[in-house]
CSV table of C-alpha atoms and ligand atoms in Angstrom, one decimal:
chain,number,residue,atom,x,y,z
A,10,MET,CA,0.1,-0.1,0.3
A,11,SER,CA,1.4,3.2,-1.1
A,12,THR,CA,1.2,6.0,1.7
A,13,ILE,CA,1.2,8.7,-1.3
A,14,ARG,CA,-1.6,11.6,-1.5
A,15,THR,CA,0.2,15.1,-2.3
A,16,VAL,CA,2.5,15.2,-4.7
A,17,THR,CA,4.4,18.1,-5.7
A,18,VAL,CA,6.3,18.4,-9.7
A,19,LEU,CA,9.2,20.6,-10.2
A,20,GLY,CA,8.9,22.0,-13.5
A,21,THR,CA,6.1,22.7,-15.7
A,22,GLY,CA,7.7,22.5,-18.7
A,23,VAL,CA,6.6,19.6,-21.9
A,24,LEU,CA,6.8,16.7,-19.3
A,25,GLY,CA,6.6,18.4,-16.0
A,26,SER,CA,3.1,19.9,-17.0
A,27,GLN,CA,1.7,16.2,-18.1
A,28,ILE,CA,3.4,14.3,-15.0
A,29,ALA,CA,1.1,17.2,-12.5
A,30,TYR,CA,-1.8,16.6,-14.6
A,31,GLN,CA,-2.6,13.1,-15.2
A,32,ALA,CA,-1.8,12.6,-10.9
A,33,ALA,CA,-4.4,15.1,-10.4
A,34,PHE,CA,-7.0,13.5,-13.0
A,35,HIS,CA,-6.4,10.4,-11.0
A,36,GLY,CA,-6.8,12.2,-7.9
A,37,TYR,CA,-3.1,13.3,-5.4
A,38,ALA,CA,-3.2,16.5,-4.6
A,39,VAL,CA,-0.6,17.6,-6.6
A,40,THR,CA,1.5,21.2,-6.2
A,41,ALA,CA,2.9,22.3,-9.8
A,42,TYR,CA,6.0,24.8,-9.4
A,43,ASP,CA,8.3,26.1,-11.5
A,44,ILE,CA,10.4,29.6,-11.1
A,45,SER,CA,8.9,32.4,-11.4
A,46,ASP,CA,5.2,33.6,-11.9
A,47,GLU,CA,5.8,34.8,-15.9
A,48,VAL,CA,6.5,30.6,-16.3
A,49,LEU,CA,4.0,29.9,-14.1
A,50,GLU,CA,1.5,31.9,-16.7
A,51,LYS,CA,2.6,29.8,-19.5
A,52,ALA,CA,2.1,26.5,-17.3
A,53,LYS,CA,-1.9,27.8,-17.2
A,54,ALA,CA,-2.4,27.5,-20.7
A,55,ARG,CA,-0.5,24.4,-21.2
A,56,PHE,CA,-3.0,22.5,-18.2
A,57,ALA,CA,-6.2,23.6,-19.8
A,58,GLY,CA,-4.2,22.4,-23.4
A,59,LEU,CA,-4.1,19.2,-21.6
A,60,ALA,CA,-7.2,18.5,-20.3
A,61,LYS,CA,-8.9,19.3,-23.8
A,62,ALA,CA,-6.3,16.6,-24.9
A,63,TYR,CA,-7.3,14.5,-22.0
A,64,GLN,CA,-11.3,14.9,-23.1
A,65,HIS,CA,-10.1,14.7,-27.1
A,66,ASP,CA,-8.6,11.0,-26.9
A,67,ASP,CA,-11.5,10.6,-24.4
A,68,VAL,CA,-9.2,9.2,-21.1
A,69,GLU,CA,-12.2,7.7,-19.0
A,70,GLY,CA,-14.0,10.1,-17.0
A,71,ALA,CA,-12.2,13.2,-18.8
A,72,ARG,CA,-15.9,13.9,-20.8
A,73,ASP,CA,-17.6,13.3,-17.6
A,74,GLY,CA,-15.9,16.3,-15.5
A,75,ALA,CA,-12.9,14.7,-14.4
A,76,ALA,CA,-10.5,16.5,-17.0
A,77,ASP,CA,-11.8,20.1,-15.8
A,78,ALA,CA,-11.8,18.8,-11.2
A,79,ALA,CA,-8.5,18.0,-12.4
A,80,LEU,CA,-7.9,21.4,-13.6
A,81,ALA,CA,-9.2,23.5,-10.4
A,82,GLY,CA,-7.2,20.9,-8.5
A,83,LEU,CA,-4.0,21.2,-9.3
A,84,THR,CA,-2.0,24.0,-7.0
A,85,LEU,CA,0.3,25.9,-8.9
A,86,THR,CA,3.5,28.2,-6.8
A,87,SER,CA,7.2,29.5,-7.9
A,88,ASP,CA,7.2,29.1,-3.9
A,89,LEU,CA,10.1,26.0,-3.5
A,90,ALA,CA,9.8,26.1,0.1
A,91,GLY,CA,6.4,26.2,0.5
A,92,ALA,CA,5.3,23.5,-2.7
A,93,VAL,CA,7.4,21.4,-0.6
A,94,ALA,CA,6.7,21.8,3.1
A,95,ASP,CA,3.8,18.6,2.9
A,96,ALA,CA,4.9,16.6,0.2
A,97,ASP,CA,5.0,12.5,0.4
A,98,LEU,CA,6.5,12.4,-2.9
A,99,VAL,CA,8.7,14.9,-4.8
A,100,ILE,CA,9.0,14.7,-9.2
A,101,GLU,CA,11.6,16.4,-10.3
A,102,ALA,CA,11.2,17.4,-14.1
A,103,VAL,CA,13.8,20.7,-15.3
A,104,PRO,CA,16.0,20.8,-17.9
A,105,GLU,CA,18.2,18.4,-18.5
A,106,VAL,CA,21.4,20.3,-16.9
A,107,LEU,CA,23.6,18.3,-14.1
A,108,GLN,CA,24.0,22.1,-12.3
A,109,ILE,CA,20.4,22.8,-12.2
A,110,LYS,CA,19.5,19.2,-11.2
A,111,ARG,CA,22.7,19.4,-8.7
A,112,ASP,CA,21.7,22.8,-7.0
A,113,LEU,CA,17.7,22.0,-6.8
A,114,TYR,CA,18.4,18.8,-4.6
A,115,THR,CA,20.8,20.6,-2.5
A,116,LYS,CA,17.6,23.2,-2.1
A,117,LEU,CA,15.1,20.6,-1.8
A,118,ALA,CA,17.3,17.9,1.1
A,119,GLU,CA,17.4,21.4,3.1
A,120,LEU,CA,13.3,21.9,2.7
A,121,ALA,CA,11.9,19.1,1.8
A,122,PRO,CA,10.7,17.0,5.2
A,123,ALA,CA,12.3,14.0,6.0
A,124,LYS,CA,9.3,11.4,5.4
A,125,THR,CA,9.9,12.7,1.6
A,126,ILE,CA,10.8,11.1,-1.2
A,127,PHE,CA,12.4,12.7,-4.4
A,128,ALA,CA,12.1,11.1,-8.1
A,129,THR,CA,13.7,12.5,-10.9
A,130,ASN,CA,11.9,11.6,-14.2
A,131,SER,CA,15.7,12.7,-16.6
A,132,SER,CA,16.1,10.9,-19.6
A,133,THR,CA,19.7,10.6,-20.1
A,134,LEU,CA,21.3,11.1,-16.1
A,135,LEU,CA,21.4,8.4,-13.8
A,136,PRO,CA,20.1,8.5,-10.4
A,137,SER,CA,23.4,8.0,-8.8
A,138,ASP,CA,24.9,10.8,-10.7
A,139,LEU,CA,22.6,13.1,-8.5
A,140,LYS,CA,21.9,10.8,-5.5
A,141,GLU,CA,24.0,12.5,-2.5
A,142,TYR,CA,22.9,15.7,-3.5
A,143,THR,CA,19.6,14.8,-2.2
A,144,GLY,CA,20.1,13.7,0.9
A,145,ARG,CA,18.6,11.2,1.7
A,146,PRO,CA,20.0,8.3,-1.5
A,147,ASP,CA,18.1,6.0,0.5
A,148,ARG,CA,14.3,7.7,-0.4
A,149,PHE,CA,15.7,8.5,-4.1
A,150,LEU,CA,15.1,7.1,-7.4
A,151,ALA,CA,13.8,7.9,-11.1
A,152,LEU,CA,10.5,8.1,-12.3
A,153,HIS,CA,10.6,8.3,-15.7
A,154,TYR,CA,7.6,8.8,-17.9
A,155,ALA,CA,7.7,9.5,-21.8
A,156,ASN,CA,6.1,12.4,-23.9
A,157,GLN,CA,1.5,12.5,-23.3
A,158,VAL,CA,1.5,10.4,-20.2
A,159,TRP,CA,-1.9,9.4,-21.1
A,160,ARG,CA,-1.5,7.8,-23.7
A,161,TYR,CA,2.0,6.0,-24.0
A,162,ASN,CA,1.6,5.7,-20.1
A,163,THR,CA,4.7,3.8,-19.0
A,164,ALA,CA,6.4,4.8,-15.8
A,165,GLU,CA,10.0,3.3,-15.6
A,166,ILE,CA,11.6,3.1,-12.3
A,167,MET,CA,14.4,2.6,-11.6
A,168,GLY,CA,16.5,3.3,-7.8
A,169,THR,CA,20.0,3.2,-7.0
A,170,ALA,CA,22.1,1.0,-4.4
A,171,ASP,CA,20.9,3.1,-2.4
A,172,THR,CA,17.1,2.8,-2.4
A,173,ASP,CA,15.1,1.6,0.0
A,174,PRO,CA,13.5,-1.7,-1.2
A,175,ALA,CA,10.0,-0.3,0.8
A,176,VAL,CA,10.6,3.2,-1.0
A,177,TYR,CA,10.5,1.4,-4.6
A,178,ASP,CA,7.0,-0.4,-3.9
A,179,GLU,CA,5.6,2.6,-2.8
A,180,VAL,CA,7.1,4.7,-6.0
A,181,VAL,CA,5.5,1.3,-7.4
A,182,GLN,CA,2.2,1.9,-6.1
A,183,PHE,CA,1.8,5.5,-6.8
A,184,ALA,CA,2.8,5.3,-10.5
A,185,ILE,CA,-0.7,2.6,-10.8
A,186,GLY,CA,-2.2,4.8,-8.6
A,187,SER,CA,-1.9,7.1,-11.1
A,188,GLY,CA,-2.8,5.3,-14.5
A,189,MET,CA,0.5,4.2,-15.4
A,190,VAL,CA,1.8,1.2,-15.6
A,191,PRO,CA,5.3,0.2,-13.8
A,192,ILE,CA,7.8,-0.8,-15.6
A,193,GLU,CA,10.2,-2.0,-12.8
A,194,LEU,CA,14.3,-1.9,-14.0
A,195,LYS,CA,16.4,-3.9,-11.0
A,196,LYS,CA,19.4,-2.4,-11.5
A,197,GLU,CA,20.3,1.1,-13.0
A,198,LYS,CA,21.1,1.4,-17.0
A,199,ALA,CA,21.6,4.1,-18.8
A,200,GLY,CA,18.1,4.7,-21.5
A,201,TYR,CA,16.5,2.7,-19.4
A,202,VAL,CA,14.2,-0.1,-21.0
A,203,LEU,CA,12.3,2.0,-23.6
A,204,ASN,CA,15.1,3.8,-25.0
A,205,SER,CA,18.1,0.8,-24.3
A,206,LEU,CA,15.5,-0.8,-27.7
A,207,LEU,CA,14.5,2.5,-29.5
A,208,VAL,CA,17.4,4.4,-29.9
A,209,PRO,CA,19.6,1.5,-31.7
A,210,LEU,CA,16.2,1.0,-34.0
A,211,LEU,CA,16.0,4.6,-35.0
A,212,ASN,CA,20.1,4.5,-35.4
A,213,ALA,CA,20.0,0.9,-37.9
A,214,ALA,CA,16.8,2.6,-39.6
A,215,ALA,CA,19.0,5.9,-40.1
A,216,GLY,CA,21.5,4.0,-41.6
A,217,LEU,CA,20.0,1.8,-44.0
A,218,TRP,CA,18.4,5.3,-45.6
A,219,VAL,CA,22.3,7.2,-45.6
A,220,ASP,CA,23.6,3.7,-47.4
A,221,GLY,CA,21.3,4.4,-49.9
A,222,ILE,CA,20.0,0.7,-48.3
A,223,ALA,CA,16.2,1.3,-48.6
A,224,ASP,CA,14.5,3.6,-47.9
A,225,PRO,CA,12.3,5.3,-45.3
A,226,GLU,CA,8.3,4.0,-46.4
A,227,THR,CA,10.4,0.5,-47.2
A,228,VAL,CA,12.1,0.4,-43.8
A,229,ASP,CA,9.2,1.7,-42.1
A,230,LYS,CA,6.8,-1.0,-44.0
A,231,THR,CA,9.4,-4.2,-43.3
A,232,TRP,CA,9.5,-3.4,-39.9
A,233,ARG,CA,5.1,-2.9,-39.7
A,234,ILE,CA,4.3,-5.7,-41.7
A,235,ALA,CA,7.1,-8.6,-40.4
A,236,THR,CA,6.7,-7.6,-36.6
A,237,GLY,CA,3.4,-6.4,-35.9
A,238,ALA,CA,4.4,-3.0,-35.0
A,239,PRO,CA,2.0,-0.2,-35.4
A,240,ALA,CA,4.5,2.2,-36.9
A,241,GLY,CA,8.4,2.2,-38.2
A,242,PRO,CA,11.0,3.6,-37.2
A,243,PHE,CA,10.6,7.1,-39.4
A,244,GLN,CA,7.6,7.6,-38.2
A,245,ILE,CA,8.3,7.5,-34.9
A,246,TYR,CA,11.2,9.7,-36.4
A,247,ASP,CA,7.9,11.9,-36.9
A,248,VAL,CA,6.4,11.5,-33.5
A,249,VAL,CA,9.2,12.3,-31.1
A,250,GLY,CA,10.2,15.7,-33.9
A,251,LEU,CA,12.8,15.7,-36.5
A,252,THR,CA,14.6,18.6,-34.7
A,253,THR,CA,15.5,16.4,-31.8
A,254,ALA,CA,16.7,13.9,-33.9
A,255,TYR,CA,18.7,16.5,-35.5
A,256,ASN,CA,20.5,17.5,-32.3
A,257,ILE,CA,20.8,14.5,-31.3
A,258,ALA,CA,22.9,12.9,-34.3
A,259,SER,CA,25.0,16.5,-34.8
A,260,ALA,CA,26.3,16.1,-31.7
A,261,SER,CA,27.7,12.1,-32.5
A,262,PRO,CA,31.0,12.2,-34.3
A,263,ASP,CA,30.7,9.6,-36.7
A,264,ALA,CA,30.0,9.9,-40.0
A,265,LYS,CA,27.2,7.9,-40.6
A,266,SER,CA,25.2,10.4,-38.0
A,267,GLN,CA,26.7,13.7,-39.9
A,268,LYS,CA,25.6,12.1,-42.8
A,269,PHE,CA,21.8,11.8,-41.4
A,270,ALA,CA,22.0,15.0,-40.2
A,271,ALA,CA,22.5,17.0,-42.8
A,272,LEU,CA,20.3,15.1,-44.9
A,273,LEU,CA,17.4,15.9,-41.9
A,274,LYS,CA,18.1,20.0,-41.9
A,275,SER,CA,19.2,20.3,-46.1
A,276,ASP,CA,15.9,17.6,-46.8
A,277,TYR,CA,13.3,18.5,-44.1
A,278,ILE,CA,13.9,20.7,-41.5
A,279,ASP,CA,14.5,23.6,-43.8
A,280,LYS,CA,11.3,23.1,-45.5
A,281,GLY,CA,10.2,23.5,-42.5
A,282,LYS,CA,9.1,19.7,-42.1
A,283,LEU,CA,9.8,19.1,-38.6
A,284,GLY,CA,7.5,16.2,-38.0
A,285,VAL,CA,3.8,15.5,-36.8
A,286,ALA,CA,4.2,18.8,-35.0
A,287,THR,CA,4.0,20.9,-38.1
A,288,GLY,CA,2.0,18.5,-40.2
A,289,GLU,CA,4.8,16.5,-41.9
A,290,GLY,CA,7.8,14.8,-41.7
A,291,PHE,CA,8.9,12.4,-43.7
A,292,TYR,CA,5.4,11.7,-43.9
A,293,SER,CA,2.5,14.2,-44.4
A,294,TYR,CA,-0.2,14.6,-41.7
A,295,ARG,CA,-2.4,17.1,-43.6
B,2,LIG,P1,11.8,22.1,-20.5
B,2,LIG,O1,12.6,22.6,-20.8
B,2,LIG,O2,10.1,21.7,-21.1
B,2,LIG,O3,10.8,21.9,-19.5
B,2,LIG,C1,11.8,22.3,-17.7
B,2,LIG,C2,10.3,23.2,-16.7
B,2,LIG,O4,12.2,23.4,-15.6
B,2,LIG,C3,10.7,25.2,-18.1
B,2,LIG,O5,9.4,25.1,-17.4
B,2,LIG,C4,11.4,25.7,-16.8
B,2,LIG,O6,10.9,26.7,-16.2
B,2,LIG,C5,11.5,24.7,-15.7
B,2,LIG,N1,13.0,25.0,-14.5
B,2,LIG,C6,14.0,25.1,-15.4
B,2,LIG,N2,14.9,25.6,-14.1
B,2,LIG,C7,13.9,25.2,-13.0
B,2,LIG,C8,14.3,25.1,-11.7
B,2,LIG,N3,15.3,25.3,-10.9
B,2,LIG,N4,13.5,24.7,-10.5
B,2,LIG,C9,12.1,23.9,-11.0
B,2,LIG,N5,12.0,24.2,-12.6
B,2,LIG,C10,12.8,24.8,-13.6
B,2,LIG,O7,11.7,20.2,-20.0
B,2,LIG,P2,11.3,19.2,-20.6
B,2,LIG,O8,11.2,18.3,-21.6
B,2,LIG,O9,9.6,19.1,-19.6
B,2,LIG,O10,11.9,17.8,-19.4
B,2,LIG,C11,12.0,17.6,-18.1
B,2,LIG,C12,12.7,16.5,-17.5
B,2,LIG,O11,12.3,15.4,-18.5
B,2,LIG,C13,14.3,16.6,-18.2
B,2,LIG,O12,14.8,16.4,-17.3
B,2,LIG,C14,14.1,15.8,-19.4
B,2,LIG,O13,15.7,14.8,-19.5
B,2,LIG,C15,12.7,14.8,-19.0
B,2,LIG,N6,11.7,14.2,-19.7
B,2,LIG,C16,11.7,15.0,-20.9
B,2,LIG,C17,11.2,14.3,-21.9
B,2,LIG,C18,10.2,14.9,-23.2
B,2,LIG,O14,10.4,13.9,-23.8
B,2,LIG,N7,10.3,16.1,-23.5
B,2,LIG,C19,10.3,12.7,-21.6
B,2,LIG,C20,10.8,11.9,-20.8
B,2,LIG,C21,11.8,12.8,-20.1
């Protein structure tokens, strides 16, 4: 049984807003914190957009008042001390910058009561990179969501060697209670389960294309028909967004990644084709 009732989410950006809204939708008392009142104004618009998305996607109960109730129940604040004063669980979703996260955990270690569990939503850092700053390595782990949490509702849960198994179990119960499917990792692993599978697939697909072996449609068709998967890797690139794909490929020193980055830029990004978000990427969604 989880004792988690009050949840505070730090960061109201793309993921933080979704994590906060999803927990509120499932009945948790949620406080969302961000650095300034200006940012919180933008967050209000994000939350309103999420209420609409849950209704549009017909998430169970959303059209019967739950979407609006979640919106009304959220507390927004730029006061960190107040935000965490009574939190059972703090979920951190601030920018993927090691120093920002370390500074934040250093403050949190002082501000949060001893009972509070800390969880990071970091995609690329390991909880071990942060645990010494938390002041409570036994009550700290990673809780990793995927973008569009109400549709792709995996919650990857990954502790360090110091994480108390009882704390891990409480977070598993919280994930279930907030409508997520817990994915339990037994050890730390960069990329968790999902990206350990997805990144090599996407890289292999890019390689087939830049080497002139098969075009994106052929690669995707093969993957869909032969495995029964609903989408091929280039369809997934369109969902992730081609700017993100470009940023990752251009930062990688190998020649194939550089060629992929150059092609993405000249044939897609420079033409405004950024993926599903702009209505066109490798495929058209208009
Ligand atoms: P984002 O840039 O959209 O949002 C970050 C938010 O954090 C902003 O609102 C910013 O004002 C706020 N912030 C900055 N400094 C802060 C501080 N010191 N305290 C509190 N808030 C602060 O970023 P995002 O895409 O939501 O990513 C956040 C985290 O979630 C990252 O660790 C990222 O790896 C992870 N993540 C992102 C995705 C994704 O698809 N975007 C998916 C899974 C996990």
